[in-house]
């Protein structure tokens, strides 16, 4: 990599495509890090800004939908739509399928395409409002100048979802090494609300600008799952336990009289939760609170809060406008975990004990009924906490969080101070009835399955699941599907109902969108039940029974505080 | 009665009472090539090409073999059988079957690009053509062999610069010999896994002039390997056998590497889409060159490929056989045994 990048005056799309290729295929973190660093060393500032933007999920708006894009490819490659679909389902990635199907230029040479990454992205922005013909001309003529690798990357930039095996953390680390600033500072500087089209590299990474962007959130501190033996954590006294709530982790920011709500995915969600307007004025300027955005039942006059199933919150996210009906059916509250900024000062370095006191102080000055502080669970022994944990589901929670009282608020997923101790999932045995090929590294392999339970002598599909098996098991199931498929509907194969799996899930809710009448939360295959036959699976009746038991709303007494 | 039937034991010629590449033991088997999904154990008599015979002896042991040259007809109960180059691996053949003026050709596995060691694929005019379709989708369009070799050499050179050993994953029979030629031009020592070594020796003993290789032994000094080349079969990938080469980079030579997801799934550092099968365009070219009125596609993307042929006005159907499909896996399984022997 080094030799091809260095000593090259202009860094073009070709180099970026090479970078993406290394990031996408390399199996070693160090190689990826090195490739990013090499790129940052030589790339033009504007290209660097765009690379940061892309790898932190800030792509320009999609200028054309996938169907139209695929249509242009069909036209140029002169193939029928059904054949394109076959290819797409085998490759598992639209951008790559198109890159593979477009004809290669005969006269491909090293100096073929002089355009830079920024050129393409800025052109996307420039022609966003233009006619389809303008876009078609730009995209199809760009294809003609590119090799297959470049076409793939270019298509990914158009179709979105630039997930190619590089985490934001890795990018931050590479950047930190390049500009010689610590990675936590970099992480903070590139978070928040900034526009790659109008931000220069210097602005993005300079202290002064960071200070004036009032919306900027802190990187979230994430916990690892606790290892088996809690005794290893030492004295119970050193730890604080709380419920683990099942909503969206979020940060609320009040600065300079302005109010912002960020999700953990670094999405600005202020507009989505008008409920929060009720307490934003009660928070003092210079306050940043970490907590859970969560649907709560009827406002609690008696000091009780009731989380609704995650499905309720789902009706609120991903929508542009929120109706009155949604506001009443799925009201959203906030459960505060931690305070990161107090009176304008970054207090992440303070101990959690100190921060908790400040948090209580801040929340006490508010009076909005759906703004809560996360209740602390009192316990004397780890064993006792284990017993409490078994009640999680009744609380509408998914387990327990264990945090070291002396811990600072760190960034990213770190071991040692914060642990999550989730409850065991619910499980049900089901038979696989449909299969479809997967995406990404599961391309051309049947890895996406639909499962059914028994209802008399019928089979009723109730969930899909894609994960939980080892690569070896997936290969075995794939080979079963290929040998035992009954019919083919587009990409979906119906399969002889023979393989039984234990499906694990975190929650169950009623749903009128599914034939079975239920929707599961986080379903996955927890075990391949080779010991069971298809007639030994669970029934629809069993599912409905679970729904009855677990769909009840959790109830937490505020007096627990 | 069709000249060749699709039976549960394999492609069957009733008139001649013989099978082509049967997957169960039979009295008379005509073998296209020595890969284990085509040449299986247990039949009483095997007919193959001269070049295939030593490979069958290596893999299936002593049996009753009869071998012939290209286009040297054998008559079996009035049925004229002849073998024609398929370009897949050393000795690989298409089987031409003729009776009372009707001609069927079973392609076995083939590729249309001449790789210099497997013989140049020869289109054989026929009425009915049974073709493989392992890579029967238009996403599979191979780069020229020379360009891929160039990529492999660059990769090896860069590994050498980084003081890493280049471990190339290639089938012990076919791909290993194919990559050996260009690699030997680099002037670096080439080490091979035991499975590759066995095939190499069998070929050398039957008169092939192949570049020199060294078998990796438990006492091969680590310093000798640094920056050099190791060729190993897919089944060795990711096993403790590889530890010896650390630090190393793994490059996989397979048509499946055309799609990024496959390379990522295999956790390979570099994927080279070098295949011993025809790509989509090769398949189409081969089908057209036979002039066949009827085509059967088998193994791989047979349904898409036959549908496409029908749309082009060539009558085509799909046949389920037990060849390939998961070709990579089945060959890997065969080589596992050799590895166990090698490690032991």
PDB file of N, CA and C in Angstrom, chain B residues 125-185:
ATOM      1  N   UNK B 125     -18.508 -30.587 -31.720  1.00  0.00           N
ATOM      2  CA  UNK B 125     -19.878 -30.485 -32.231  1.00  0.00           C
ATOM      3  C   UNK B 125     -20.723 -31.681 -31.770  1.00  0.00           C
ATOM      4  N   UNK B 126     -21.953 -31.447 -31.390  1.00  0.00           N
ATOM      5  CA  UNK B 126     -22.809 -32.533 -30.916  1.00  0.00           C
ATOM      6  C   UNK B 126     -24.273 -32.141 -31.014  1.00  0.00           C
ATOM      7  N   UNK B 127     -25.156 -33.131 -30.817  1.00  0.00           N
ATOM      8  CA  UNK B 127     -26.588 -32.867 -30.787  1.00  0.00           C
ATOM      9  C   UNK B 127     -27.021 -32.402 -29.402  1.00  0.00           C
ATOM     10  N   UNK B 128     -26.439 -33.058 -28.399  1.00  0.00           N
ATOM     11  CA  UNK B 128     -26.809 -32.727 -27.023  1.00  0.00           C
ATOM     12  C   UNK B 128     -25.540 -32.505 -26.196  1.00  0.00           C
ATOM     13  N   UNK B 129     -25.529 -31.406 -25.438  1.00  0.00           N
ATOM     14  CA  UNK B 129     -24.342 -31.036 -24.675  1.00  0.00           C
ATOM     15  C   UNK B 129     -24.714 -30.969 -23.196  1.00  0.00           C
ATOM     16  N   UNK B 130     -24.023 -31.763 -22.391  1.00  0.00           N
ATOM     17  CA  UNK B 130     -24.243 -31.685 -20.943  1.00  0.00           C
ATOM     18  C   UNK B 130     -23.109 -30.829 -20.384  1.00  0.00           C
ATOM     19  N   UNK B 131     -23.456 -29.621 -19.930  1.00  0.00           N
ATOM     20  CA  UNK B 131     -22.401 -28.688 -19.539  1.00  0.00           C
ATOM     21  C   UNK B 131     -22.423 -28.407 -18.046  1.00  0.00           C
ATOM     22  N   UNK B 132     -21.266 -28.198 -17.460  1.00  0.00           N
ATOM     23  CA  UNK B 132     -21.219 -27.703 -16.088  1.00  0.00           C
ATOM     24  C   UNK B 132     -21.657 -26.237 -16.105  1.00  0.00           C
ATOM     25  N   UNK B 133     -22.030 -25.699 -14.959  1.00  0.00           N
ATOM     26  CA  UNK B 133     -22.381 -24.274 -14.894  1.00  0.00           C
ATOM     27  C   UNK B 133     -22.012 -23.702 -13.533  1.00  0.00           C
ATOM     28  N   UNK B 134     -20.852 -24.138 -13.033  1.00  0.00           N
ATOM     29  CA  UNK B 134     -20.394 -23.698 -11.713  1.00  0.00           C
ATOM     30  C   UNK B 134     -20.458 -22.174 -11.564  1.00  0.00           C
ATOM     31  N   UNK B 135     -20.012 -21.473 -12.591  1.00  0.00           N
ATOM     32  CA  UNK B 135     -20.000 -20.011 -12.515  1.00  0.00           C
ATOM     33  C   UNK B 135     -20.952 -19.418 -13.561  1.00  0.00           C
ATOM     34  N   UNK B 136     -22.158 -19.985 -13.617  1.00  0.00           N
ATOM     35  CA  UNK B 136     -23.121 -19.571 -14.629  1.00  0.00           C
ATOM     36  C   UNK B 136     -23.929 -18.335 -14.271  1.00  0.00           C
ATOM     37  N   UNK B 137     -23.262 -17.263 -13.955  1.00  0.00           N
ATOM     38  CA  UNK B 137     -23.913 -15.954 -13.794  1.00  0.00           C
ATOM     39  C   UNK B 137     -22.981 -14.904 -14.395  1.00  0.00           C
ATOM     40  N   UNK B 138     -23.550 -13.841 -14.979  1.00  0.00           N
ATOM     41  CA  UNK B 138     -22.683 -12.856 -15.653  1.00  0.00           C
ATOM     42  C   UNK B 138     -21.768 -12.051 -14.716  1.00  0.00           C
ATOM     43  N   UNK B 139     -21.957 -12.188 -13.398  1.00  0.00           N
ATOM     44  CA  UNK B 139     -21.003 -11.522 -12.492  1.00  0.00           C
ATOM     45  C   UNK B 139     -19.641 -12.196 -12.553  1.00  0.00           C
ATOM     46  N   UNK B 140     -19.619 -13.424 -13.061  1.00  0.00           N
ATOM     47  CA  UNK B 140     -18.350 -14.139 -13.145  1.00  0.00           C
ATOM     48  C   UNK B 140     -17.738 -13.919 -14.518  1.00  0.00           C
ATOM     49  N   UNK B 141     -16.851 -12.957 -14.573  1.00  0.00           N
ATOM     50  CA  UNK B 141     -16.108 -12.687 -15.794  1.00  0.00           C
ATOM     51  C   UNK B 141     -14.651 -12.570 -15.372  1.00  0.00           C
ATOM     52  N   UNK B 142     -13.870 -13.568 -15.742  1.00  0.00           N
ATOM     53  CA  UNK B 142     -12.493 -13.602 -15.226  1.00  0.00           C
ATOM     54  C   UNK B 142     -11.589 -12.575 -15.906  1.00  0.00           C
ATOM     55  N   UNK B 143     -10.632 -12.096 -15.127  1.00  0.00           N
ATOM     56  CA  UNK B 143      -9.535 -11.334 -15.721  1.00  0.00           C
ATOM     57  C   UNK B 143      -8.650 -12.315 -16.470  1.00  0.00           C
ATOM     58  N   UNK B 144      -7.809 -11.812 -17.337  1.00  0.00           N
ATOM     59  CA  UNK B 144      -6.894 -12.699 -18.060  1.00  0.00           C
ATOM     60  C   UNK B 144      -5.924 -13.322 -17.069  1.00  0.00           C
ATOM     61  N   UNK B 145      -5.591 -14.575 -17.334  1.00  0.00           N
ATOM     62  CA  UNK B 145      -4.687 -15.311 -16.447  1.00  0.00           C
ATOM     63  C   UNK B 145      -3.400 -14.527 -16.170  1.00  0.00           C
ATOM     64  N   UNK B 146      -2.839 -13.924 -17.216  1.00  0.00           N
ATOM     65  CA  UNK B 146      -1.576 -13.209 -17.044  1.00  0.00           C
ATOM     66  C   UNK B 146      -1.719 -12.030 -16.085  1.00  0.00           C
ATOM     67  N   UNK B 147      -2.874 -11.353 -16.152  1.00  0.00           N
ATOM     68  CA  UNK B 147      -3.103 -10.223 -15.252  1.00  0.00           C
ATOM     69  C   UNK B 147      -3.226 -10.698 -13.805  1.00  0.00           C
ATOM     70  N   UNK B 148      -3.886 -11.831 -13.622  1.00  0.00           N
ATOM     71  CA  UNK B 148      -4.032 -12.352 -12.259  1.00  0.00           C
ATOM     72  C   UNK B 148      -2.667 -12.790 -11.724  1.00  0.00           C
ATOM     73  N   UNK B 149      -1.880 -13.447 -12.578  1.00  0.00           N
ATOM     74  CA  UNK B 149      -0.527 -13.845 -12.160  1.00  0.00           C
ATOM     75  C   UNK B 149       0.289 -12.626 -11.742  1.00  0.00           C
ATOM     76  N   UNK B 150       0.083 -11.541 -12.479  1.00  0.00           N
ATOM     77  CA  UNK B 150       0.783 -10.297 -12.159  1.00  0.00           C
ATOM     78  C   UNK B 150       0.377  -9.823 -10.752  1.00  0.00           C
ATOM     79  N   UNK B 151      -0.941  -9.877 -10.485  1.00  0.00           N
ATOM     80  CA  UNK B 151      -1.444  -9.491  -9.153  1.00  0.00           C
ATOM     81  C   UNK B 151      -0.826 -10.367  -8.069  1.00  0.00           C
ATOM     82  N   UNK B 152      -0.759 -11.668  -8.349  1.00  0.00           N
ATOM     83  CA  UNK B 152      -0.215 -12.593  -7.340  1.00  0.00           C
ATOM     84  C   UNK B 152       1.260 -12.284  -7.088  1.00  0.00           C
ATOM     85  N   UNK B 153       1.986 -12.043  -8.159  1.00  0.00           N
ATOM     86  CA  UNK B 153       3.419 -11.757  -7.998  1.00  0.00           C
ATOM     87  C   UNK B 153       3.641 -10.469  -7.215  1.00  0.00           C
ATOM     88  N   UNK B 154       2.817  -9.448  -7.506  1.00  0.00           N
ATOM     89  CA  UNK B 154       2.952  -8.193  -6.767  1.00  0.00           C
ATOM     90  C   UNK B 154       2.692  -8.403  -5.286  1.00  0.00           C
ATOM     91  N   UNK B 155       1.706  -9.220  -5.036  1.00  0.00           N
ATOM     92  CA  UNK B 155       1.340  -9.513  -3.646  1.00  0.00           C
ATOM     93  C   UNK B 155       2.496 -10.236  -2.937  1.00  0.00           C
ATOM     94  N   UNK B 156       3.068 -11.210  -3.611  1.00  0.00           N
ATOM     95  CA  UNK B 156       4.196 -11.951  -3.033  1.00  0.00           C
ATOM     96  C   UNK B 156       5.368 -10.997  -2.771  1.00  0.00           C
ATOM     97  N   UNK B 157       5.631 -10.124  -3.759  1.00  0.00           N
ATOM     98  CA  UNK B 157       6.757  -9.197  -3.626  1.00  0.00           C
ATOM     99  C   UNK B 157       6.549  -8.270  -2.433  1.00  0.00           C
ATOM    100  N   UNK B 158       5.307  -7.833  -2.264  1.00  0.00           N
ATOM    101  CA  UNK B 158       5.036  -6.931  -1.148  1.00  0.00           C
ATOM    102  C   UNK B 158       5.139  -7.648   0.195  1.00  0.00           C
ATOM    103  N   UNK B 159       4.691  -8.876   0.233  1.00  0.00           N
ATOM    104  CA  UNK B 159       4.849  -9.654   1.468  1.00  0.00           C
ATOM    105  C   UNK B 159       6.320  -9.828   1.809  1.00  0.00           C
ATOM    106  N   UNK B 160       7.102 -10.063   0.773  1.00  0.00           N
ATOM    107  CA  UNK B 160       8.533 -10.264   1.004  1.00  0.00           C
ATOM    108  C   UNK B 160       9.138  -9.002   1.614  1.00  0.00           C
ATOM    109  N   UNK B 161       8.701  -7.872   1.058  1.00  0.00           N
ATOM    110  CA  UNK B 161       9.181  -6.587   1.574  1.00  0.00           C
ATOM    111  C   UNK B 161       8.809  -6.425   3.056  1.00  0.00           C
ATOM    112  N   UNK B 162       7.611  -6.881   3.396  1.00  0.00           N
ATOM    113  CA  UNK B 162       7.151  -6.788   4.793  1.00  0.00           C
ATOM    114  C   UNK B 162       7.612  -7.974   5.640  1.00  0.00           C
ATOM    115  N   UNK B 163       8.530  -8.769   5.070  1.00  0.00           N
ATOM    116  CA  UNK B 163       9.075  -9.948   5.764  1.00  0.00           C
ATOM    117  C   UNK B 163       7.994 -10.941   6.180  1.00  0.00           C
ATOM    118  N   UNK B 164       7.015 -11.089   5.316  1.00  0.00           N
ATOM    119  CA  UNK B 164       5.966 -12.075   5.579  1.00  0.00           C
ATOM    120  C   UNK B 164       6.059 -13.199   4.564  1.00  0.00           C
ATOM    121  N   UNK B 165       5.658 -14.385   4.985  1.00  0.00           N
ATOM    122  CA  UNK B 165       5.590 -15.513   4.075  1.00  0.00           C
ATOM    123  C   UNK B 165       4.269 -15.432   3.312  1.00  0.00           C
ATOM    124  N   UNK B 166       4.317 -15.724   2.018  1.00  0.00           N
ATOM    125  CA  UNK B 166       3.084 -15.737   1.234  1.00  0.00           C
ATOM    126  C   UNK B 166       2.541 -17.156   1.203  1.00  0.00           C
ATOM    127  N   UNK B 167       1.389 -17.366   1.840  1.00  0.00           N
ATOM    128  CA  UNK B 167       0.768 -18.692   1.801  1.00  0.00           C
ATOM    129  C   UNK B 167      -0.363 -18.638   0.778  1.00  0.00           C
ATOM    130  N   UNK B 168      -0.168 -19.361  -0.319  1.00  0.00           N
ATOM    131  CA  UNK B 168      -1.170 -19.363  -1.380  1.00  0.00           C
ATOM    132  C   UNK B 168      -2.037 -20.607  -1.248  1.00  0.00           C
ATOM    133  N   UNK B 169      -3.340 -20.383  -1.163  1.00  0.00           N
ATOM    134  CA  UNK B 169      -4.263 -21.504  -1.047  1.00  0.00           C
ATOM    135  C   UNK B 169      -4.732 -21.885  -2.458  1.00  0.00           C
ATOM    136  N   UNK B 170      -4.422 -23.115  -2.850  1.00  0.00           N
ATOM    137  CA  UNK B 170      -4.789 -23.589  -4.192  1.00  0.00           C
ATOM    138  C   UNK B 170      -4.986 -25.098  -4.113  1.00  0.00           C
ATOM    139  N   UNK B 171      -5.934 -25.638  -4.891  1.00  0.00           N
ATOM    140  CA  UNK B 171      -6.147 -27.084  -4.871  1.00  0.00           C
ATOM    141  C   UNK B 171      -4.878 -27.809  -5.206  1.00  0.00           C
ATOM    142  N   UNK B 172      -4.696 -28.926  -4.521  1.00  0.00           N
ATOM    143  CA  UNK B 172      -3.450 -29.660  -4.729  1.00  0.00           C
ATOM    144  C   UNK B 172      -3.353 -30.204  -6.144  1.00  0.00           C
ATOM    145  N   UNK B 173      -4.488 -30.499  -6.736  1.00  0.00           N
ATOM    146  CA  UNK B 173      -4.463 -30.984  -8.122  1.00  0.00           C
ATOM    147  C   UNK B 173      -5.082 -29.930  -9.033  1.00  0.00           C
ATOM    148  N   UNK B 174      -4.284 -29.313  -9.864  1.00  0.00           N
ATOM    149  CA  UNK B 174      -4.798 -28.332 -10.808  1.00  0.00           C
ATOM    150  C   UNK B 174      -4.251 -26.952 -10.519  1.00  0.00           C
ATOM    151  N   UNK B 175      -4.896 -26.262  -9.584  1.00  0.00           N
ATOM    152  CA  UNK B 175      -4.533 -24.877  -9.299  1.00  0.00           C
ATOM    153  C   UNK B 175      -3.085 -24.762  -8.804  1.00  0.00           C
ATOM    154  N   UNK B 176      -2.665 -25.728  -7.980  1.00  0.00           N
ATOM    155  CA  UNK B 176      -1.309 -25.658  -7.426  1.00  0.00           C
ATOM    156  C   UNK B 176      -0.267 -25.665  -8.544  1.00  0.00           C
ATOM    157  N   UNK B 177      -0.454 -26.566  -9.523  1.00  0.00           N
ATOM    158  CA  UNK B 177       0.514 -26.629 -10.624  1.00  0.00           C
ATOM    159  C   UNK B 177       0.413 -25.377 -11.507  1.00  0.00           C
ATOM    160  N   UNK B 178      -0.811 -24.874 -11.619  1.00  0.00           N
ATOM    161  CA  UNK B 178      -1.023 -23.712 -12.482  1.00  0.00           C
ATOM    162  C   UNK B 178      -0.326 -22.469 -11.936  1.00  0.00           C
ATOM    163  N   UNK B 179      -0.392 -22.257 -10.621  1.00  0.00           N
ATOM    164  CA  UNK B 179       0.252 -21.059 -10.060  1.00  0.00           C
ATOM    165  C   UNK B 179       1.758 -21.241  -9.908  1.00  0.00           C
ATOM    166  N   UNK B 180       2.168 -22.502  -9.883  1.00  0.00           N
ATOM    167  CA  UNK B 180       3.590 -22.770  -9.686  1.00  0.00           C
ATOM    168  C   UNK B 180       4.441 -22.189 -10.812  1.00  0.00           C
ATOM    169  N   UNK B 181       3.934 -22.301 -12.039  1.00  0.00           N
ATOM    170  CA  UNK B 181       4.697 -21.813 -13.203  1.00  0.00           C
ATOM    171  C   UNK B 181       5.078 -20.345 -13.051  1.00  0.00           C
ATOM    172  N   UNK B 182       4.102 -19.424 -12.921  1.00  0.00           N
ATOM    173  CA  UNK B 182       4.488 -18.015 -12.805  1.00  0.00           C
ATOM    174  C   UNK B 182       5.283 -17.718 -11.530  1.00  0.00           C
ATOM    175  N   UNK B 183       4.967 -18.420 -10.433  1.00  0.00           N
ATOM    176  CA  UNK B 183       5.679 -18.162  -9.180  1.00  0.00           C
ATOM    177  C   UNK B 183       7.154 -18.515  -9.303  1.00  0.00           C
ATOM    178  N   UNK B 184       7.420 -19.585 -10.069  1.00  0.00           N
ATOM    179  CA  UNK B 184       8.811 -20.019 -10.183  1.00  0.00           C
ATOM    180  C   UNK B 184       9.651 -18.974 -10.915  1.00  0.00           C
ATOM    181  N   UNK B 185       8.978 -18.112 -11.675  1.00  0.00           N
ATOM    182  CA  UNK B 185       9.716 -17.050 -12.386  1.00  0.00           C
ATOM    183  C   UNK B 185      10.247 -15.990 -11.428  1.00  0.00           C
TER     184      UNK B 185
END
